[in-house]
C-alpha cells in the first residue's frame, strides 16, 4: 500500500511547550474541519510492510489512494512503533535504490540521501560546539560579575581583564583594571563595611540571575528545567514528548543555563548541554526528509547528538560516544556509532576553535600529572570508591525523597519561591568561604591542580626547602599554615555541597549533576591526598612507605586523589563505568592513571548498587512515571502472558472492530467511549479470528477526511478492511475502504508464553503492544504500560506510578 502521509507530528505540528496536554478522556468531534494537520502534501511514496493492497476491484472509492497527511504519525505521550518505522525506512531505501538506475537525477538523489546523515552530523557538531562556547564564555563572565567589574571593558571577566596588566605574578588577581563592587561604590576594598558591601552585592546578583532563570523557564519553556537526561533516555526509547526538543526549549535552556550556573547554585552545565545538543539535533532533522518523517531514524540522530553534548561538556569526544552508548541510548546500531564519533569530533573541534577559556583547552579543569602512582596507593583509591558509592546512594535516596515531596505537596506550586530560598541560602553560606564562593568548575580546577613553584593558592602553601628541589618537581613537603586553613575550609565546603545539592537538583532551572558530584569527590579526594602526603612526609620510615617513598622524594600527588575522588562520586551517582573512566582520562591526558580510575569507578558502582540498584537518572524516570523499559534489568519471574494481558477475568470484553460489518457511527462511538491508542480487527464477533490491528489516530484522520472528501459517506456507511467490499443491498450508502491503514502483521503471542519472553520481545523490538491469542482466536492485548505495571507490581512498587499512556 502507498502510505505517503507518514510523518512525525500530531494533529498540530507545533513544537511549542504548551502542547503537553492530557489526552486521556478527551471527547472527539468528527465534524471539525480544522483538525486537518498542516503537514507537507508533497510526500514521497513508499510501501508499508503490512502488505495491505489499495487497488481493490470494488467500485467503492478507496480515498487513501491519495497521500493522507497525519496517517501513521503519533499522538503526544505515545510510544512509537519501532518495527513499523524501521520497515518504512527500509522500503524507502529500496525504492530510492531501484530508482537510482533509471536516471542521473535519481542517482544524484540516491547519493545525497546516503550522504545526508553525515551532513546532518556536521551541522549538529558545529551548532552544539558553538552554543557550548557561547555558554562557557557567558557563564565565566557572569560568575565574575558577582564580585566586580572590569574598567577596561565590562564584557571582560576577571582573568581576561588582567591579561594586559603590569602587575607581578603573585598579585595577578589584583590588577588595577579589575575593581570589586566596594572599590567601585565606596572607593576602597578594605575593612568591614567593604566586605559587607561585597557580600551584599554577591547575594543580590545571585538572586537576580536565579530568579531571571526560573521566570524564563516558567513563562516560556517549562521543559527547559532540570538536566534533561532522564527525559532524553525516555525519548530515545521511543516515547514522544512534543516540544521537549523544540526551538523554544533550546533558546530558553541556553539562556537560563548561563544564568543558573552564574548564580552560584550547586549545579553544573554538563547534563543540560546534552539536552541542548539533542535540541540542535531534533531541529536540524527537519532539514532532511529522511529524518523528519521517521521517528526511529530521528532517534539515531539524537543518540549522536547526545555524544556531541558530552564531547563539548568535558572536551572528551570518545567519552561522549561511550556515554551515549552506555547511559542514554536505547537503539545504537554500528552506523550510529560512527556518526556519533564524527559529531563528537566536529563539536570538540568547534569548541577548540572558539577557545572559551583562553588556555587552548576545552574545559576549565584540564590537568596533567607527571608522577607515577604506587601499587599501595590503590588502598586509598578504593576507599575513595567506597566513599563515592556511599555518597551516590545517599544522594539518590535523599534527592528522590525531596523531589517526591515537591511533587506531592504544595511546595511544587511555588517554584519561584523555592529557587529564591535555595539561592539565598547557597549565596549566604558560600561567600565567606573562598572555595564555595568561586565557581564549581574553578574549584575542581584548583583541587585537581598539582602544586608547582609559582602556585600562589593556599592549597600550595607548603614549607619550601629549595635546596632539595630538582627541576620542576617539588618533593613532598611539610604543610604550611595556608594548607591547614584550606583543609578546614574545604571540609566545610564538602558538608555544604553534600547537602545543598540534594535540594538544588530538580528545581525549575537547568541543573546538571556532573559538576557538583565531581566537586564533592574532588574535595574528599584532596583532603585524603594531603593527609597521605603528610603521612608519607613525617613517617617515610614506616613499612608501607619505606620501599618506595624516601625522604625528599615526590611520592604523593594530592591532585590525583582529587581526580579519583571526583570519578568515584560521579560514578556512584550515575552508575557510569567505562564512559566515566574514558572521560576522566581525556580530561587528564594521562594513560597511566586509568587503573586507579577503574578501581574507584567499579568500587563506587558495587557499593552504590549494593544499597540501591538505580542510578539518579533511572530513579527520576521512575519518579516521573515515564514508560521506560530498562534493558539492563533481568526479568526472573515465572508469570505468563495470560496473567498480564487485558481484559482480566472480571473485566468487560476486549474492544475490537470487525473487518466488514461495522458502520462509521459504530466506530466513532468506540473511539469516543474509549481512550485506547489502537484496536484489534477481527473477522466477526462470533469467530474472534484475528485479522490485524488499526491505530486510533489513523482511524480518526481517515474518517474525518472521508467525510470531507468522499461523496456519500454518512454515519450508516459500512467500513471494511478487506480487499473486496462485502455484499450489500443496492440502496445502502457508499462504503468506506480502510484496508490501507490496517496492520496485517501485528505481533502476537499465545496465552501460555512466559512473560520473560514477552518482556524480551518488548525490549528488543521496541513494541507498543502485543496481541494475545489462543488457537488463533483473539484473547487480549498486552501494552508496554501493562508490562511496566507488571514489573512494578512484582517489585512491590505502586503500579499506578506509570503515569503515561
PDB file of N, CA and C in Angstrom, residues 34-107:
ATOM      1  N   UNK A  34     -11.090  21.818  11.149  1.00  0.00           N
ATOM      2  CA  UNK A  34      -9.766  22.409  11.394  1.00  0.00           C
ATOM      3  C   UNK A  34      -8.746  21.402  11.880  1.00  0.00           C
ATOM      4  N   UNK A  35      -9.178  20.143  12.078  1.00  0.00           N
ATOM      5  CA  UNK A  35      -8.240  19.149  12.572  1.00  0.00           C
ATOM      6  C   UNK A  35      -7.333  18.605  11.482  1.00  0.00           C
ATOM      7  N   UNK A  36      -7.545  19.039  10.246  1.00  0.00           N
ATOM      8  CA  UNK A  36      -6.678  18.616   9.158  1.00  0.00           C
ATOM      9  C   UNK A  36      -5.277  19.176   9.426  1.00  0.00           C
ATOM     10  N   UNK A  37      -4.292  18.321   9.692  1.00  0.00           N
ATOM     11  CA  UNK A  37      -2.999  18.837  10.152  1.00  0.00           C
ATOM     12  C   UNK A  37      -2.247  19.577   9.066  1.00  0.00           C
ATOM     13  N   UNK A  38      -1.546  20.647   9.423  1.00  0.00           N
ATOM     14  CA  UNK A  38      -0.783  21.435   8.445  1.00  0.00           C
ATOM     15  C   UNK A  38       0.520  20.747   8.093  1.00  0.00           C
ATOM     16  N   UNK A  39       0.406  19.626   7.376  1.00  0.00           N
ATOM     17  CA  UNK A  39       1.601  18.861   7.035  1.00  0.00           C
ATOM     18  C   UNK A  39       1.898  19.006   5.549  1.00  0.00           C
ATOM     19  N   UNK A  40       3.128  18.667   5.195  1.00  0.00           N
ATOM     20  CA  UNK A  40       3.528  18.795   3.797  1.00  0.00           C
ATOM     21  C   UNK A  40       2.744  17.828   2.927  1.00  0.00           C
ATOM     22  N   UNK A  41       2.227  18.313   1.815  1.00  0.00           N
ATOM     23  CA  UNK A  41       1.485  17.423   0.907  1.00  0.00           C
ATOM     24  C   UNK A  41       2.432  16.682  -0.035  1.00  0.00           C
ATOM     25  N   UNK A  42       3.586  17.285  -0.285  1.00  0.00           N
ATOM     26  CA  UNK A  42       4.483  16.672  -1.265  1.00  0.00           C
ATOM     27  C   UNK A  42       5.338  15.630  -0.567  1.00  0.00           C
ATOM     28  N   UNK A  43       4.759  14.464  -0.326  1.00  0.00           N
ATOM     29  CA  UNK A  43       5.497  13.438   0.406  1.00  0.00           C
ATOM     30  C   UNK A  43       5.798  12.277  -0.525  1.00  0.00           C
ATOM     31  N   UNK A  44       7.053  11.876  -0.514  1.00  0.00           N
ATOM     32  CA  UNK A  44       7.444  10.771  -1.370  1.00  0.00           C
ATOM     33  C   UNK A  44       6.771   9.487  -0.945  1.00  0.00           C
ATOM     34  N   UNK A  45       6.344   8.667  -1.903  1.00  0.00           N
ATOM     35  CA  UNK A  45       5.636   7.444  -1.576  1.00  0.00           C
ATOM     36  C   UNK A  45       6.581   6.304  -1.285  1.00  0.00           C
ATOM     37  N   UNK A  46       6.117   5.376  -0.453  1.00  0.00           N
ATOM     38  CA  UNK A  46       6.852   4.148  -0.225  1.00  0.00           C
ATOM     39  C   UNK A  46       5.884   3.116   0.325  1.00  0.00           C
ATOM     40  N   UNK A  47       6.257   1.865   0.237  1.00  0.00           N
ATOM     41  CA  UNK A  47       5.341   0.783   0.556  1.00  0.00           C
ATOM     42  C   UNK A  47       5.510   0.351   1.993  1.00  0.00           C
ATOM     43  N   UNK A  48       4.414   0.144   2.690  1.00  0.00           N
ATOM     44  CA  UNK A  48       4.494  -0.299   4.087  1.00  0.00           C
ATOM     45  C   UNK A  48       4.643  -1.807   4.138  1.00  0.00           C
ATOM     46  N   UNK A  49       5.109  -2.296   5.271  1.00  0.00           N
ATOM     47  CA  UNK A  49       5.399  -3.713   5.387  1.00  0.00           C
ATOM     48  C   UNK A  49       4.168  -4.564   5.575  1.00  0.00           C
ATOM     49  N   UNK A  50       2.999  -3.953   5.868  1.00  0.00           N
ATOM     50  CA  UNK A  50       1.868  -4.804   6.242  1.00  0.00           C
ATOM     51  C   UNK A  50       1.162  -5.424   5.037  1.00  0.00           C
ATOM     52  N   UNK A  51       1.534  -5.053   3.873  1.00  0.00           N
ATOM     53  CA  UNK A  51       1.056  -5.736   2.691  1.00  0.00           C
ATOM     54  C   UNK A  51      -0.359  -5.424   2.290  1.00  0.00           C
ATOM     55  N   UNK A  52      -0.953  -4.426   2.862  1.00  0.00           N
ATOM     56  CA  UNK A  52      -2.334  -4.102   2.511  1.00  0.00           C
ATOM     57  C   UNK A  52      -2.438  -3.578   1.092  1.00  0.00           C
ATOM     58  N   UNK A  53      -3.286  -4.153   0.272  1.00  0.00           N
ATOM     59  CA  UNK A  53      -3.431  -3.665  -1.086  1.00  0.00           C
ATOM     60  C   UNK A  53      -4.408  -2.518  -1.140  1.00  0.00           C
ATOM     61  N   UNK A  54      -4.247  -1.620  -2.097  1.00  0.00           N
ATOM     62  CA  UNK A  54      -5.154  -0.484  -2.208  1.00  0.00           C
ATOM     63  C   UNK A  54      -6.002  -0.544  -3.456  1.00  0.00           C
ATOM     64  N   UNK A  55      -5.499  -1.203  -4.431  1.00  0.00           N
ATOM     65  CA  UNK A  55      -6.205  -1.134  -5.711  1.00  0.00           C
ATOM     66  C   UNK A  55      -7.186  -2.303  -5.826  1.00  0.00           C
ATOM     67  N   UNK A  56      -8.184  -2.301  -4.966  1.00  0.00           N
ATOM     68  CA  UNK A  56      -9.187  -3.349  -4.997  1.00  0.00           C
ATOM     69  C   UNK A  56     -10.062  -3.221  -6.245  1.00  0.00           C
ATOM     70  N   UNK A  57     -10.769  -4.308  -6.565  1.00  0.00           N
ATOM     71  CA  UNK A  57     -11.591  -4.281  -7.775  1.00  0.00           C
ATOM     72  C   UNK A  57     -12.952  -3.683  -7.511  1.00  0.00           C
ATOM     73  N   UNK A  58     -13.242  -3.370  -6.235  1.00  0.00           N
ATOM     74  CA  UNK A  58     -14.550  -2.808  -5.902  1.00  0.00           C
ATOM     75  C   UNK A  58     -14.737  -1.447  -6.545  1.00  0.00           C
ATOM     76  N   UNK A  59     -15.993  -1.126  -6.814  1.00  0.00           N
ATOM     77  CA  UNK A  59     -16.287   0.195  -7.367  1.00  0.00           C
ATOM     78  C   UNK A  59     -16.258   1.261  -6.282  1.00  0.00           C
ATOM     79  N   UNK A  60     -16.198   0.806  -5.007  1.00  0.00           N
ATOM     80  CA  UNK A  60     -16.125   1.782  -3.930  1.00  0.00           C
ATOM     81  C   UNK A  60     -14.771   2.470  -4.002  1.00  0.00           C
ATOM     82  N   UNK A  61     -14.802   3.782  -3.816  1.00  0.00           N
ATOM     83  CA  UNK A  61     -13.555   4.552  -3.891  1.00  0.00           C
ATOM     84  C   UNK A  61     -12.740   4.328  -2.625  1.00  0.00           C
ATOM     85  N   UNK A  62     -11.459   3.979  -2.764  1.00  0.00           N
ATOM     86  CA  UNK A  62     -10.556   3.970  -1.609  1.00  0.00           C
ATOM     87  C   UNK A  62      -9.846   5.314  -1.616  1.00  0.00           C
ATOM     88  N   UNK A  63     -10.344   6.247  -0.814  1.00  0.00           N
ATOM     89  CA  UNK A  63      -9.824   7.615  -0.895  1.00  0.00           C
ATOM     90  C   UNK A  63      -8.377   7.695  -0.432  1.00  0.00           C
ATOM     91  N   UNK A  64      -7.859   6.649   0.209  1.00  0.00           N
ATOM     92  CA  UNK A  64      -6.476   6.674   0.669  1.00  0.00           C
ATOM     93  C   UNK A  64      -5.481   6.424  -0.470  1.00  0.00           C
ATOM     94  N   UNK A  65      -5.981   6.338  -1.713  1.00  0.00           N
ATOM     95  CA  UNK A  65      -5.050   6.326  -2.836  1.00  0.00           C
ATOM     96  C   UNK A  65      -4.245   7.617  -2.854  1.00  0.00           C
ATOM     97  N   UNK A  66      -4.846   8.685  -2.338  1.00  0.00           N
ATOM     98  CA  UNK A  66      -4.123   9.957  -2.204  1.00  0.00           C
ATOM     99  C   UNK A  66      -3.331   9.940  -0.913  1.00  0.00           C
ATOM    100  N   UNK A  67      -2.144  10.604  -0.879  1.00  0.00           N
ATOM    101  CA  UNK A  67      -1.394  10.695   0.375  1.00  0.00           C
ATOM    102  C   UNK A  67      -2.246  11.379   1.433  1.00  0.00           C
ATOM    103  N   UNK A  68      -2.324  10.785   2.603  1.00  0.00           N
ATOM    104  CA  UNK A  68      -3.183  11.328   3.649  1.00  0.00           C
ATOM    105  C   UNK A  68      -2.331  11.872   4.788  1.00  0.00           C
ATOM    106  N   UNK A  69      -2.235  13.169   4.917  1.00  0.00           N
ATOM    107  CA  UNK A  69      -1.387  13.744   5.969  1.00  0.00           C
ATOM    108  C   UNK A  69      -1.845  13.311   7.354  1.00  0.00           C
ATOM    109  N   UNK A  70      -0.882  12.911   8.174  1.00  0.00           N
ATOM    110  CA  UNK A  70      -1.182  12.562   9.556  1.00  0.00           C
ATOM    111  C   UNK A  70      -1.322  11.085   9.804  1.00  0.00           C
ATOM    112  N   UNK A  71      -1.647  10.284   8.773  1.00  0.00           N
ATOM    113  CA  UNK A  71      -1.783   8.841   8.978  1.00  0.00           C
ATOM    114  C   UNK A  71      -0.397   8.252   9.253  1.00  0.00           C
ATOM    115  N   UNK A  72      -0.311   7.435  10.301  1.00  0.00           N
ATOM    116  CA  UNK A  72       0.973   6.823  10.642  1.00  0.00           C
ATOM    117  C   UNK A  72       1.823   7.667  11.569  1.00  0.00           C
ATOM    118  N   UNK A  73       1.318   8.824  11.992  1.00  0.00           N
ATOM    119  CA  UNK A  73       2.056   9.634  12.956  1.00  0.00           C
ATOM    120  C   UNK A  73       1.512   9.327  14.354  1.00  0.00           C
ATOM    121  N   UNK A  74       2.086   9.990  15.360  1.00  0.00           N
ATOM    122  CA  UNK A  74       1.785   9.603  16.734  1.00  0.00           C
ATOM    123  C   UNK A  74       1.270  10.777  17.552  1.00  0.00           C
ATOM    124  N   UNK A  75       0.414  10.451  18.518  1.00  0.00           N
ATOM    125  CA  UNK A  75      -0.064  11.445  19.471  1.00  0.00           C
ATOM    126  C   UNK A  75       1.060  11.784  20.457  1.00  0.00           C
ATOM    127  N   UNK A  76       0.887  12.904  21.153  1.00  0.00           N
ATOM    128  CA  UNK A  76       1.803  13.230  22.248  1.00  0.00           C
ATOM    129  C   UNK A  76       1.664  12.179  23.351  1.00  0.00           C
ATOM    130  N   UNK A  77       2.760  11.901  24.043  1.00  0.00           N
ATOM    131  CA  UNK A  77       2.798  10.913  25.125  1.00  0.00           C
ATOM    132  C   UNK A  77       2.388   9.534  24.648  1.00  0.00           C
ATOM    133  N   UNK A  78       2.829   9.158  23.462  1.00  0.00           N
ATOM    134  CA  UNK A  78       2.648   7.804  22.960  1.00  0.00           C
ATOM    135  C   UNK A  78       4.010   7.241  22.594  1.00  0.00           C
ATOM    136  N   UNK A  79       4.080   5.927  22.488  1.00  0.00           N
ATOM    137  CA  UNK A  79       5.325   5.258  22.115  1.00  0.00           C
ATOM    138  C   UNK A  79       5.302   4.970  20.623  1.00  0.00           C
ATOM    139  N   UNK A  80       6.428   5.143  19.975  1.00  0.00           N
ATOM    140  CA  UNK A  80       6.487   4.878  18.534  1.00  0.00           C
ATOM    141  C   UNK A  80       6.542   3.371  18.291  1.00  0.00           C
ATOM    142  N   UNK A  81       6.161   2.982  17.093  1.00  0.00           N
ATOM    143  CA  UNK A  81       6.236   1.584  16.670  1.00  0.00           C
ATOM    144  C   UNK A  81       7.568   1.398  15.941  1.00  0.00           C
ATOM    145  N   UNK A  82       8.575   0.897  16.669  1.00  0.00           N
ATOM    146  CA  UNK A  82       9.924   0.768  16.084  1.00  0.00           C
ATOM    147  C   UNK A  82       9.917  -0.132  14.844  1.00  0.00           C
ATOM    148  N   UNK A  83       9.173  -1.220  14.928  1.00  0.00           N
ATOM    149  CA  UNK A  83       9.166  -2.183  13.820  1.00  0.00           C
ATOM    150  C   UNK A  83       8.625  -1.523  12.562  1.00  0.00           C
ATOM    151  N   UNK A  84       7.511  -0.811  12.690  1.00  0.00           N
ATOM    152  CA  UNK A  84       6.918  -0.149  11.525  1.00  0.00           C
ATOM    153  C   UNK A  84       7.836   0.934  10.977  1.00  0.00           C
ATOM    154  N   UNK A  85       8.453   1.726  11.882  1.00  0.00           N
ATOM    155  CA  UNK A  85       9.331   2.814  11.432  1.00  0.00           C
ATOM    156  C   UNK A  85      10.544   2.258  10.677  1.00  0.00           C
ATOM    157  N   UNK A  86      11.147   1.187  11.219  1.00  0.00           N
ATOM    158  CA  UNK A  86      12.318   0.604  10.546  1.00  0.00           C
ATOM    159  C   UNK A  86      11.920  -0.005   9.208  1.00  0.00           C
ATOM    160  N   UNK A  87      10.755  -0.627   9.172  1.00  0.00           N
ATOM    161  CA  UNK A  87      10.284  -1.227   7.926  1.00  0.00           C
ATOM    162  C   UNK A  87      10.040  -0.152   6.868  1.00  0.00           C
ATOM    163  N   UNK A  88       9.427   0.959   7.292  1.00  0.00           N
ATOM    164  CA  UNK A  88       9.177   2.050   6.344  1.00  0.00           C
ATOM    165  C   UNK A  88      10.482   2.614   5.808  1.00  0.00           C
ATOM    166  N   UNK A  89      11.489   2.700   6.657  1.00  0.00           N
ATOM    167  CA  UNK A  89      12.773   3.229   6.193  1.00  0.00           C
ATOM    168  C   UNK A  89      13.427   2.275   5.201  1.00  0.00           C
ATOM    169  N   UNK A  90      13.310   0.971   5.462  1.00  0.00           N
ATOM    170  CA  UNK A  90      13.868   0.001   4.513  1.00  0.00           C
ATOM    171  C   UNK A  90      13.154   0.085   3.173  1.00  0.00           C
ATOM    172  N   UNK A  91      11.834   0.218   3.214  1.00  0.00           N
ATOM    173  CA  UNK A  91      11.070   0.339   1.961  1.00  0.00           C
ATOM    174  C   UNK A  91      11.464   1.602   1.202  1.00  0.00           C
ATOM    175  N   UNK A  92      11.614   2.698   1.924  1.00  0.00           N
ATOM    176  CA  UNK A  92      12.030   3.964   1.292  1.00  0.00           C
ATOM    177  C   UNK A  92      13.409   3.820   0.649  1.00  0.00           C
ATOM    178  N   UNK A  93      14.308   3.146   1.366  1.00  0.00           N
ATOM    179  CA  UNK A  93      15.671   2.965   0.848  1.00  0.00           C
ATOM    180  C   UNK A  93      15.674   2.072  -0.387  1.00  0.00           C
ATOM    181  N   UNK A  94      14.848   1.004  -0.351  1.00  0.00           N
ATOM    182  CA  UNK A  94      14.762   0.110  -1.521  1.00  0.00           C
ATOM    183  C   UNK A  94      14.247   0.855  -2.743  1.00  0.00           C
ATOM    184  N   UNK A  95      13.246   1.716  -2.531  1.00  0.00           N
ATOM    185  CA  UNK A  95      12.675   2.457  -3.663  1.00  0.00           C
ATOM    186  C   UNK A  95      13.697   3.420  -4.262  1.00  0.00           C
ATOM    187  N   UNK A  96      14.443   4.133  -3.377  1.00  0.00           N
ATOM    188  CA  UNK A  96      15.458   5.073  -3.878  1.00  0.00           C
ATOM    189  C   UNK A  96      16.544   4.321  -4.642  1.00  0.00           C
ATOM    190  N   UNK A  97      16.953   3.160  -4.127  1.00  0.00           N
ATOM    191  CA  UNK A  97      17.997   2.361  -4.788  1.00  0.00           C
ATOM    192  C   UNK A  97      17.525   1.878  -6.149  1.00  0.00           C
ATOM    193  N   UNK A  98      16.283   1.414  -6.237  1.00  0.00           N
ATOM    194  CA  UNK A  98      15.774   0.925  -7.530  1.00  0.00           C
ATOM    195  C   UNK A  98      15.620   2.067  -8.538  1.00  0.00           C
ATOM    196  N   UNK A  99      15.216   3.252  -8.059  1.00  0.00           N
ATOM    197  CA  UNK A  99      15.045   4.395  -8.960  1.00  0.00           C
ATOM    198  C   UNK A  99      16.384   4.953  -9.442  1.00  0.00           C
ATOM    199  N   UNK A 100      17.450   4.737  -8.633  1.00  0.00           N
ATOM    200  CA  UNK A 100      18.756   5.337  -8.974  1.00  0.00           C
ATOM    201  C   UNK A 100      19.304   4.806 -10.299  1.00  0.00           C
ATOM    202  N   UNK A 101      18.797   3.661 -10.763  1.00  0.00           N
ATOM    203  CA  UNK A 101      19.269   3.099 -12.028  1.00  0.00           C
ATOM    204  C   UNK A 101      18.518   3.672 -13.227  1.00  0.00           C
ATOM    205  N   UNK A 102      17.473   4.462 -12.946  1.00  0.00           N
ATOM    206  CA  UNK A 102      16.627   4.940 -14.034  1.00  0.00           C
ATOM    207  C   UNK A 102      17.131   6.231 -14.676  1.00  0.00           C
ATOM    208  N   UNK A 103      17.725   7.135 -13.873  1.00  0.00           N
ATOM    209  CA  UNK A 103      18.174   8.413 -14.434  1.00  0.00           C
ATOM    210  C   UNK A 103      19.317   8.973 -13.598  1.00  0.00           C
ATOM    211  N   UNK A 104      20.014   9.949 -14.179  1.00  0.00           N
ATOM    212  CA  UNK A 104      21.125  10.589 -13.463  1.00  0.00           C
ATOM    213  C   UNK A 104      20.615  11.352 -12.258  1.00  0.00           C
ATOM    214  N   UNK A 105      19.482  12.017 -12.429  1.00  0.00           N
ATOM    215  CA  UNK A 105      18.921  12.797 -11.315  1.00  0.00           C
ATOM    216  C   UNK A 105      18.573  11.887 -10.147  1.00  0.00           C
ATOM    217  N   UNK A 106      18.006  10.713 -10.437  1.00  0.00           N
ATOM    218  CA  UNK A 106      17.660   9.754  -9.388  1.00  0.00           C
ATOM    219  C   UNK A 106      18.929   9.235  -8.697  1.00  0.00           C
ATOM    220  N   UNK A 107      20.008   9.075  -9.490  1.00  0.00           N
ATOM    221  CA  UNK A 107      21.283   8.625  -8.919  1.00  0.00           C
ATOM    222  C   UNK A 107      21.840   9.681  -7.961  1.00  0.00           C
TER     223      UNK A 107
END
